[in-house]
PDB file of C-alpha atoms in Angstrom:
ATOM      1  CA  UNK A   1     -80.889 -11.586  -1.171  1.00  0.00           C
ATOM      2  CA  UNK A   2     -77.576 -12.974  -0.053  1.00  0.00           C
ATOM      3  CA  UNK A   3     -75.416 -10.858   2.185  1.00  0.00           C
ATOM      4  CA  UNK A   4     -75.169  -9.616   5.706  1.00  0.00           C
ATOM      5  CA  UNK A   5     -77.515  -7.373   7.623  1.00  0.00           C
ATOM      6  CA  UNK A   6     -76.234  -5.364  10.575  1.00  0.00           C
ATOM      7  CA  UNK A   7     -78.187  -2.731  12.469  1.00  0.00           C
ATOM      8  CA  UNK A   8     -78.502  -0.882  15.753  1.00  0.00           C
ATOM      9  CA  UNK A   9     -81.704   0.035  17.530  1.00  0.00           C
ATOM     10  CA  UNK A  10     -81.911   2.632  20.307  1.00  0.00           C
ATOM     11  CA  UNK A  11     -85.022   2.635  22.494  1.00  0.00           C
ATOM     12  CA  UNK A  12     -86.272   4.681  25.405  1.00  0.00           C
ATOM     13  CA  UNK A  13     -88.806   2.772  27.469  1.00  0.00           C
ATOM     14  CA  UNK A  14     -90.927   4.391  30.187  1.00  0.00           C
ATOM     15  CA  UNK A  15     -94.439   4.327  31.576  1.00  0.00           C
ATOM     16  CA  UNK A  16     -94.666   7.257  33.997  1.00  0.00           C
ATOM     17  CA  UNK A  17     -95.222  10.902  33.098  1.00  0.00           C
ATOM     18  CA  UNK A  18     -92.285  12.021  35.257  1.00  0.00           C
ATOM     19  CA  UNK A  19     -89.926   9.619  33.394  1.00  0.00           C
ATOM     20  CA  UNK A  20     -88.624   8.207  36.686  1.00  0.00           C
ATOM     21  CA  UNK A  21     -88.709   4.664  35.307  1.00  0.00           C
ATOM     22  CA  UNK A  22     -87.047   5.512  31.975  1.00  0.00           C
ATOM     23  CA  UNK A  23     -84.614   2.934  30.588  1.00  0.00           C
ATOM     24  CA  UNK A  24     -82.286   3.353  27.618  1.00  0.00           C
ATOM     25  CA  UNK A  25     -81.694   0.246  25.496  1.00  0.00           C
ATOM     26  CA  UNK A  26     -79.242  -0.137  22.630  1.00  0.00           C
ATOM     27  CA  UNK A  27     -79.385  -3.386  20.691  1.00  0.00           C
ATOM     28  CA  UNK A  28     -76.792  -4.386  18.104  1.00  0.00           C
ATOM     29  CA  UNK A  29     -77.988  -7.034  15.688  1.00  0.00           C
ATOM     30  CA  UNK A  30     -76.442  -9.084  12.939  1.00  0.00           C
ATOM     31  CA  UNK A  31     -78.560 -11.082  10.492  1.00  0.00           C
ATOM     32  CA  UNK A  32     -81.714 -10.614  12.613  1.00  0.00           C
ATOM     33  CA  UNK A  33     -80.092 -11.879  15.831  1.00  0.00           C
ATOM     34  CA  UNK A  34     -79.461  -9.455  18.697  1.00  0.00           C
ATOM     35  CA  UNK A  35     -75.807 -10.023  19.590  1.00  0.00           C
ATOM     36  CA  UNK A  36     -75.251  -7.445  22.300  1.00  0.00           C
ATOM     37  CA  UNK A  37     -77.428  -5.053  24.261  1.00  0.00           C
ATOM     38  CA  UNK A  38     -76.818  -2.102  26.553  1.00  0.00           C
ATOM     39  CA  UNK A  39     -79.410  -1.523  29.273  1.00  0.00           C
ATOM     40  CA  UNK A  40     -79.047   1.654  31.352  1.00  0.00           C
ATOM     41  CA  UNK A  41     -80.497  -0.135  34.382  1.00  0.00           C
ATOM     42  CA  UNK A  42     -77.817  -2.832  34.177  1.00  0.00           C
ATOM     43  CA  UNK A  43     -75.179  -0.219  33.296  1.00  0.00           C
ATOM     44  CA  UNK A  44     -73.112  -2.343  30.931  1.00  0.00           C
ATOM     45  CA  UNK A  45     -73.178  -4.173  27.631  1.00  0.00           C
ATOM     46  CA  UNK A  46     -74.375  -7.776  27.784  1.00  0.00           C
ATOM     47  CA  UNK A  47     -73.652 -10.367  25.108  1.00  0.00           C
ATOM     48  CA  UNK A  48     -76.557 -12.516  24.006  1.00  0.00           C
ATOM     49  CA  UNK A  49     -74.675 -14.726  21.531  1.00  0.00           C
ATOM     50  CA  UNK A  50     -71.174 -16.161  21.490  1.00  0.00           C
ATOM     51  CA  UNK A  51     -70.007 -13.319  19.257  1.00  0.00           C
ATOM     52  CA  UNK A  52     -71.975 -10.816  21.351  1.00  0.00           C
ATOM     53  CA  UNK A  53     -70.178 -11.869  24.542  1.00  0.00           C
ATOM     54  CA  UNK A  54     -66.872 -10.936  22.884  1.00  0.00           C
ATOM     55  CA  UNK A  55     -68.314  -7.626  21.699  1.00  0.00           C
ATOM     56  CA  UNK A  56     -69.685  -6.849  25.163  1.00  0.00           C
ATOM     57  CA  UNK A  57     -66.295  -7.500  26.769  1.00  0.00           C
ATOM     58  CA  UNK A  58     -64.672  -5.158  24.254  1.00  0.00           C
ATOM     59  CA  UNK A  59     -67.315  -2.417  24.683  1.00  0.00           C
ATOM     60  CA  UNK A  60     -67.254  -2.622  28.495  1.00  0.00           C
ATOM     61  CA  UNK A  61     -63.489  -1.950  28.496  1.00  0.00           C
ATOM     62  CA  UNK A  62     -64.212   1.425  26.895  1.00  0.00           C
ATOM     63  CA  UNK A  63     -65.314   3.395  29.962  1.00  0.00           C
ATOM     64  CA  UNK A  64     -66.071   6.503  27.911  1.00  0.00           C
ATOM     65  CA  UNK A  65     -68.556   4.506  25.820  1.00  0.00           C
ATOM     66  CA  UNK A  66     -70.136   2.935  28.906  1.00  0.00           C
ATOM     67  CA  UNK A  67     -70.491   6.330  30.632  1.00  0.00           C
ATOM     68  CA  UNK A  68     -71.935   7.907  27.476  1.00  0.00           C
ATOM     69  CA  UNK A  69     -74.432   5.064  27.190  1.00  0.00           C
ATOM     70  CA  UNK A  70     -75.432   5.376  30.855  1.00  0.00           C
ATOM     71  CA  UNK A  71     -75.975   9.111  30.383  1.00  0.00           C
ATOM     72  CA  UNK A  72     -78.210   8.564  27.329  1.00  0.00           C
ATOM     73  CA  UNK A  73     -81.280   8.430  29.599  1.00  0.00           C
ATOM     74  CA  UNK A  74     -80.697  12.114  30.424  1.00  0.00           C
ATOM     75  CA  UNK A  75     -79.062  13.300  27.195  1.00  0.00           C
ATOM     76  CA  UNK A  76     -81.079  11.382  24.592  1.00  0.00           C
ATOM     77  CA  UNK A  77     -84.213   9.811  26.058  1.00  0.00           C
ATOM     78  CA  UNK A  78     -85.633  12.390  28.433  1.00  0.00           C
ATOM     79  CA  UNK A  79     -85.321  15.436  26.092  1.00  0.00           C
ATOM     80  CA  UNK A  80     -86.866  13.546  23.172  1.00  0.00           C
ATOM     81  CA  UNK A  81     -89.635  12.128  25.319  1.00  0.00           C
ATOM     82  CA  UNK A  82     -90.445  15.575  26.691  1.00  0.00           C
ATOM     83  CA  UNK A  83     -90.626  17.010  23.166  1.00  0.00           C
ATOM     84  CA  UNK A  84     -92.795  14.248  21.761  1.00  0.00           C
ATOM     85  CA  UNK A  85     -95.029  13.995  24.849  1.00  0.00           C
ATOM     86  CA  UNK A  86     -95.686  17.735  24.916  1.00  0.00           C
ATOM     87  CA  UNK A  87     -96.625  17.611  21.214  1.00  0.00           C
ATOM     88  CA  UNK A  88     -99.165  14.894  21.935  1.00  0.00           C
ATOM     89  CA  UNK A  89    -100.541  16.583  25.063  1.00  0.00           C
ATOM     90  CA  UNK A  90    -100.904  19.934  23.286  1.00  0.00           C
ATOM     91  CA  UNK A  91    -103.123  18.320  20.651  1.00  0.00           C
ATOM     92  CA  UNK A  92    -105.588  16.730  23.087  1.00  0.00           C
TER      93      UNK A  92
END
């Protein structure tokens, strides 16, 4: 169908059981192209398209948003990973 498709995907990526390598990723996409991404390891928004570069500059000026995104490893990722991992471990 004709139209526009915009979405956001939040991911928590890790491979160790103590979550020491956990990374929070937020990707903002428009019509199947990722325009801008936040990576907690990098600590800022990075534009991946011409439009995304402008978005990243705008987002990075908002220090409250950047700090909230950096903290997502501890406030969003780790608690959810602990809950889901313990559910899996309890069943084995």
